[in-house]
PDB file of C-alpha atoms in Angstrom:
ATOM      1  CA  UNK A   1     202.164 129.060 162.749  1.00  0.00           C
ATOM      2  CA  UNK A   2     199.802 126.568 164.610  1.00  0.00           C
ATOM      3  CA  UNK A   3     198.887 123.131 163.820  1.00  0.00           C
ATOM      4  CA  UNK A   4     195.588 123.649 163.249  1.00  0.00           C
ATOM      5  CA  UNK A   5     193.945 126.132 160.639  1.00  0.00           C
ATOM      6  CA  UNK A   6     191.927 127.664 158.905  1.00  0.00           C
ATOM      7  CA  UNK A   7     192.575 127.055 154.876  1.00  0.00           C
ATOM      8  CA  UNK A   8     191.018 128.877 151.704  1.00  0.00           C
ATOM      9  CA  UNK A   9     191.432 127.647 148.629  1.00  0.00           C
ATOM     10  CA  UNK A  10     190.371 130.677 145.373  1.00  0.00           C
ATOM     11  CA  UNK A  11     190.573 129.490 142.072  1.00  0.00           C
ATOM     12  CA  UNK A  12     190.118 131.090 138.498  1.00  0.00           C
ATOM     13  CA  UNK A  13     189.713 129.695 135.178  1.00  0.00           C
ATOM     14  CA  UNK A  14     189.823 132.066 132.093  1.00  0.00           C
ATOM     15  CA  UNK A  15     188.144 129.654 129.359  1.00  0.00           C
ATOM     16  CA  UNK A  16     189.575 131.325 125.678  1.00  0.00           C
ATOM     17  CA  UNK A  17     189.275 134.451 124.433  1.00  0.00           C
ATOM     18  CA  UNK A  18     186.050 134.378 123.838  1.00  0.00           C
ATOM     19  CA  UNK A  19     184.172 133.384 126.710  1.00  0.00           C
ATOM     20  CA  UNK A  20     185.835 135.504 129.726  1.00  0.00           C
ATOM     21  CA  UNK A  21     186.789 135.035 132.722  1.00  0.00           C
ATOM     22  CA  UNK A  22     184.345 132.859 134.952  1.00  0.00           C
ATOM     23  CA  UNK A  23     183.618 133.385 138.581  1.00  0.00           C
ATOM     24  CA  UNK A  24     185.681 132.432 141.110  1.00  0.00           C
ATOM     25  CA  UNK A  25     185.478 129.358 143.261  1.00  0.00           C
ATOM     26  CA  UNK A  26     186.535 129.609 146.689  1.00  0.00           C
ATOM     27  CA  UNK A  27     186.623 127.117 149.673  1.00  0.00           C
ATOM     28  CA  UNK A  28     187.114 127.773 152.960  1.00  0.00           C
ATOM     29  CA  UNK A  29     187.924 124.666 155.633  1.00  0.00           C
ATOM     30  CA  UNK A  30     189.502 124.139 158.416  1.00  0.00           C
ATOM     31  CA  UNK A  31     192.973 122.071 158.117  1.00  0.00           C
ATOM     32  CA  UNK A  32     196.476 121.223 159.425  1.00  0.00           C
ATOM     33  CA  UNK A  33     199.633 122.890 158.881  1.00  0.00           C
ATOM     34  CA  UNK A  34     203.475 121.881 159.555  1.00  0.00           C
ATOM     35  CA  UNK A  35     206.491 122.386 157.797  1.00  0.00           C
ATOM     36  CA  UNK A  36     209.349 120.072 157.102  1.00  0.00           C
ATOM     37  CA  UNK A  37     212.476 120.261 154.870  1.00  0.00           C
ATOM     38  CA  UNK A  38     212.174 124.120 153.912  1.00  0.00           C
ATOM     39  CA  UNK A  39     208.196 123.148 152.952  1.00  0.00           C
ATOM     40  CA  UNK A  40     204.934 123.900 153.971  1.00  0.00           C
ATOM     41  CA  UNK A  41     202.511 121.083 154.408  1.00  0.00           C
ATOM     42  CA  UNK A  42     198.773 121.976 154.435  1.00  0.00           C
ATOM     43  CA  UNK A  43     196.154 119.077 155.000  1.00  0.00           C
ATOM     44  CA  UNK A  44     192.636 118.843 154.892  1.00  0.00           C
ATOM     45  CA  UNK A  45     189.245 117.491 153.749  1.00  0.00           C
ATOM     46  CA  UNK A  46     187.190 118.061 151.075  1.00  0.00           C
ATOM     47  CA  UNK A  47     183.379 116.861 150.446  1.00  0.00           C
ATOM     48  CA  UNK A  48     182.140 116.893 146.870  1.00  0.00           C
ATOM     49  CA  UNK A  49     178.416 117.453 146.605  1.00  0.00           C
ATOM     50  CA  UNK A  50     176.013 114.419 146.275  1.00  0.00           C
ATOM     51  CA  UNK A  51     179.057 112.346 148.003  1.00  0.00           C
ATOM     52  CA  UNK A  52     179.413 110.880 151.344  1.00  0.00           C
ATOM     53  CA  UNK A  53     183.049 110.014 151.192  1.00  0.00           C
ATOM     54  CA  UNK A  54     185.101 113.551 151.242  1.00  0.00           C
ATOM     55  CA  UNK A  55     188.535 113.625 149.350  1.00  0.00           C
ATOM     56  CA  UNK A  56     191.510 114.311 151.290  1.00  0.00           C
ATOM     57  CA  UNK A  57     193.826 117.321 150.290  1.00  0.00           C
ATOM     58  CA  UNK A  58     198.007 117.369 151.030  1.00  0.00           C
ATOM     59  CA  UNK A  59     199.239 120.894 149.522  1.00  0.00           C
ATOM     60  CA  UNK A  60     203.295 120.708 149.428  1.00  0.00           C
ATOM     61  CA  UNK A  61     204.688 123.859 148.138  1.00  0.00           C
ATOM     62  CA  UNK A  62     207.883 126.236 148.556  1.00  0.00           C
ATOM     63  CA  UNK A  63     208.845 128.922 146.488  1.00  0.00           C
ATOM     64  CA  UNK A  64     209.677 126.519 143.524  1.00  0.00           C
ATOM     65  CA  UNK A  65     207.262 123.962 143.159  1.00  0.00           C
ATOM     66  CA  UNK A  66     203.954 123.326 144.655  1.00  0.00           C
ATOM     67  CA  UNK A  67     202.148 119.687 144.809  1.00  0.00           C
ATOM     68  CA  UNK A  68     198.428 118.971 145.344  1.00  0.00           C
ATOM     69  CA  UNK A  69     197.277 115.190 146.155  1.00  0.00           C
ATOM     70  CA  UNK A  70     193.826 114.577 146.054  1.00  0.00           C
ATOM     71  CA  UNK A  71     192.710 110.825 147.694  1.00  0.00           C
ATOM     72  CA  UNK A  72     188.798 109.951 148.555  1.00  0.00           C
ATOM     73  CA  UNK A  73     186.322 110.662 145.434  1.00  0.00           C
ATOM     74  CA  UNK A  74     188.481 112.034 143.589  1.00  0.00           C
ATOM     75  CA  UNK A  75     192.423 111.219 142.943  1.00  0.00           C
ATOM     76  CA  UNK A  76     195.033 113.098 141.563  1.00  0.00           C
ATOM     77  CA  UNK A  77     198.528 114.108 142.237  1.00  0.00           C
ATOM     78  CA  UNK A  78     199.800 117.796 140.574  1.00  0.00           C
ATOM     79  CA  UNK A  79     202.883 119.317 140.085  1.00  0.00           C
ATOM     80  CA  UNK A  80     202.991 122.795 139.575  1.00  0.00           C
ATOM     81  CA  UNK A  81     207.092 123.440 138.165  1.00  0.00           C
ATOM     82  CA  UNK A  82     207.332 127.264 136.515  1.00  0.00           C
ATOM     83  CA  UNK A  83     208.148 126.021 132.911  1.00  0.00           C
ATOM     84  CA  UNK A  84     207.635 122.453 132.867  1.00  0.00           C
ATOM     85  CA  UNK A  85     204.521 120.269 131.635  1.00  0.00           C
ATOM     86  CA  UNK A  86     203.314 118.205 134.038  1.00  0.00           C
ATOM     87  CA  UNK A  87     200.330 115.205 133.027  1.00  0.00           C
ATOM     88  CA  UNK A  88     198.830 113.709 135.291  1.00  0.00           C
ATOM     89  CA  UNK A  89     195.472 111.382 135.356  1.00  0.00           C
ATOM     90  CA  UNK A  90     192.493 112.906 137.182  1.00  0.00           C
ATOM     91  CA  UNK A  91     190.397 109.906 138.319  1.00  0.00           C
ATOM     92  CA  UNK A  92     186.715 110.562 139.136  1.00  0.00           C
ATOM     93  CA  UNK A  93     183.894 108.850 139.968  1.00  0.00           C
ATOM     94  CA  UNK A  94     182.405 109.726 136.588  1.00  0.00           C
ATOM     95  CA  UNK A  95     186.066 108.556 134.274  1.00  0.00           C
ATOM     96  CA  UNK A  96     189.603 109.505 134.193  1.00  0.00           C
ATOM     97  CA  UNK A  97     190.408 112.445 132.626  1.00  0.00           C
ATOM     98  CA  UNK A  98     194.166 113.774 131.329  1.00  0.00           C
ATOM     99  CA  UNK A  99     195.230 116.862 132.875  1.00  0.00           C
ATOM    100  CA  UNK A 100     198.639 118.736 131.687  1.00  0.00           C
ATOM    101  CA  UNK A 101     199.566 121.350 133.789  1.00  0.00           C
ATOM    102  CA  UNK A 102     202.167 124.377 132.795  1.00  0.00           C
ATOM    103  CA  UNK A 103     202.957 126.493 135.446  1.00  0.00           C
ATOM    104  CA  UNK A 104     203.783 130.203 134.990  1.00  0.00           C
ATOM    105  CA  UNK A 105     204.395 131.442 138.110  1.00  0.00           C
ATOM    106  CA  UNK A 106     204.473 130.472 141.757  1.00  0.00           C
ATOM    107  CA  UNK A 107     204.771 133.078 144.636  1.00  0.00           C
ATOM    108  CA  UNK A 108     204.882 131.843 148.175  1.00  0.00           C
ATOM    109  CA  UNK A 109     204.693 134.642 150.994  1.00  0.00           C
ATOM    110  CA  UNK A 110     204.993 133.874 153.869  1.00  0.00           C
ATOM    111  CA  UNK A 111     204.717 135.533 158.119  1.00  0.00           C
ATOM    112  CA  UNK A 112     204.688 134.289 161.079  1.00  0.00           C
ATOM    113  CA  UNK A 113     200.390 133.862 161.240  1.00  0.00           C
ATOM    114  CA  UNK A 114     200.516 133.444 157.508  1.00  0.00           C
ATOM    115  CA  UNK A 115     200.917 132.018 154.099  1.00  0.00           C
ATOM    116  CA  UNK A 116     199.259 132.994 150.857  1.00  0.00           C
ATOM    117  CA  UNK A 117     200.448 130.933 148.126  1.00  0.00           C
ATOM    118  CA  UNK A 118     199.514 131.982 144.175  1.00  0.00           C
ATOM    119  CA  UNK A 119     200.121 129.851 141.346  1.00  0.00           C
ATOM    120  CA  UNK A 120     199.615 130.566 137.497  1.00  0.00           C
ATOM    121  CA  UNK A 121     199.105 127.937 135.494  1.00  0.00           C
ATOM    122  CA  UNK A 122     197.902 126.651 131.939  1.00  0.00           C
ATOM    123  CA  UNK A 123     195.371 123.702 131.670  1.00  0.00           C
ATOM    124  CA  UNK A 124     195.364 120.929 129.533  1.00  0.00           C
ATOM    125  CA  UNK A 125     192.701 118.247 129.137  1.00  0.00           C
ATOM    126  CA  UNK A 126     193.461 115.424 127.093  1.00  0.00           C
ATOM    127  CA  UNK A 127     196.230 117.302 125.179  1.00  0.00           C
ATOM    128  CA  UNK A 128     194.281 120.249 124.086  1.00  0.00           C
ATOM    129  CA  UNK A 129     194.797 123.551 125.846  1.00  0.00           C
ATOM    130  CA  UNK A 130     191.370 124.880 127.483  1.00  0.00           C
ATOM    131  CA  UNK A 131     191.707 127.074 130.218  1.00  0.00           C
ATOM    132  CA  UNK A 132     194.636 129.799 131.820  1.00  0.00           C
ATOM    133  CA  UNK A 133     194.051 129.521 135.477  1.00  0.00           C
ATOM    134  CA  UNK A 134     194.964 131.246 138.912  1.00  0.00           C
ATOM    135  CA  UNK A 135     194.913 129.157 142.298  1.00  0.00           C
ATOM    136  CA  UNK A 136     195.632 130.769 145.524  1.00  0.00           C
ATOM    137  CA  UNK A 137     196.245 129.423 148.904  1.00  0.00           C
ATOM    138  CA  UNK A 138     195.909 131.477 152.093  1.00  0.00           C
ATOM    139  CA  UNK A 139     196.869 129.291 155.687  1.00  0.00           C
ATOM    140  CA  UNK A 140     196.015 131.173 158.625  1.00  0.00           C
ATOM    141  CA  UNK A 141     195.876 129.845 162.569  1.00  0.00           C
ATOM    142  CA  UNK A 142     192.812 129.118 163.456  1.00  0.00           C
ATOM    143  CA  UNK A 143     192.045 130.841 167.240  1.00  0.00           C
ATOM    144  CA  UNK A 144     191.970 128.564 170.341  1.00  0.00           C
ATOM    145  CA  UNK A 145     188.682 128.831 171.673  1.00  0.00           C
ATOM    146  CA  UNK A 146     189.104 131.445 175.001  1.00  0.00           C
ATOM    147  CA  UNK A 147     187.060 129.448 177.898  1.00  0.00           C
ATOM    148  CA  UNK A 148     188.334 132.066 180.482  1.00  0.00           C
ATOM    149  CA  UNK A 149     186.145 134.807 178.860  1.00  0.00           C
ATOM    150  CA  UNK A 150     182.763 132.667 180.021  1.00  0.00           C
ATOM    151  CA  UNK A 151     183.820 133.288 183.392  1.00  0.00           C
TER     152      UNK A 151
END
């Protein structure tokens, strides 16, 4: 896989039984890729609307444990472990909220041009459950722009 990339972030919340699912968010960006001690480091920048200052992303993940750092507007840092609570702080520019985190499942596939990562997980905010949710990941290269064709 190349350095550079193109990265697409999906996620799902299902809010209780009675409300249903809700749409989808996705993100697509461009990022950077390497990996390092059996992992797979993805990088890259995220803007939040009405913000000038974007929030830097650092996905670590492998097929037992992902990690998601956020630094900029927002701050975070997430462990995804199948079975275990994780808490963490979520610190926006708004207030700090409590997040615990109970992963389900992780599943990490992964080819030579790329990697689709999918986590289930259970959210909690401020010690009350509120929402089962799906993330997933999908690194691919991003194509080196082909001057020769101009020609």
């Amino acid at each position: 896989m190349t350095k550079d990339v193109f990265v697409s972030v999906t996620g799902l919340q299902v809010m209780g039984a009675c409300q249903g699912a809700q749409d989808p968010i996705e993100m697509v960006t461009v990022g950077q890729y390497h990996f390092k001690n059996g992992k797979h480091f993805i990088r890259f920048d995220e803007a939040f609307e009405g913000f000038s200052e974007s929030t830097l992303n650092v996905i670590k993940v492998d097929n037992e444990s992902m990690e998601v750092r956020k630094k900029g507007t927002a701050n975070v840092h997430m462990i995804f472990t199948p079975q275990k609570k994780n808490v963490t702080f979520y610190q926006t520019p708004f207030g700090s909220i409590q997040m615990g985190i109970s992963a389900t499942r992780i599943k990490c596939e992964e080819t030579e041009e790329n990697i689709d990562i999918q986590v289930d997980y259970t959210l909690e905010l401020n010690e009350e459950t509120v929402a089962d949710c799906y993330i997933a990941v999908n690194v691919r290269p991003k194509p080196s722009a082909d001057f020769s064709l101009l020609n």
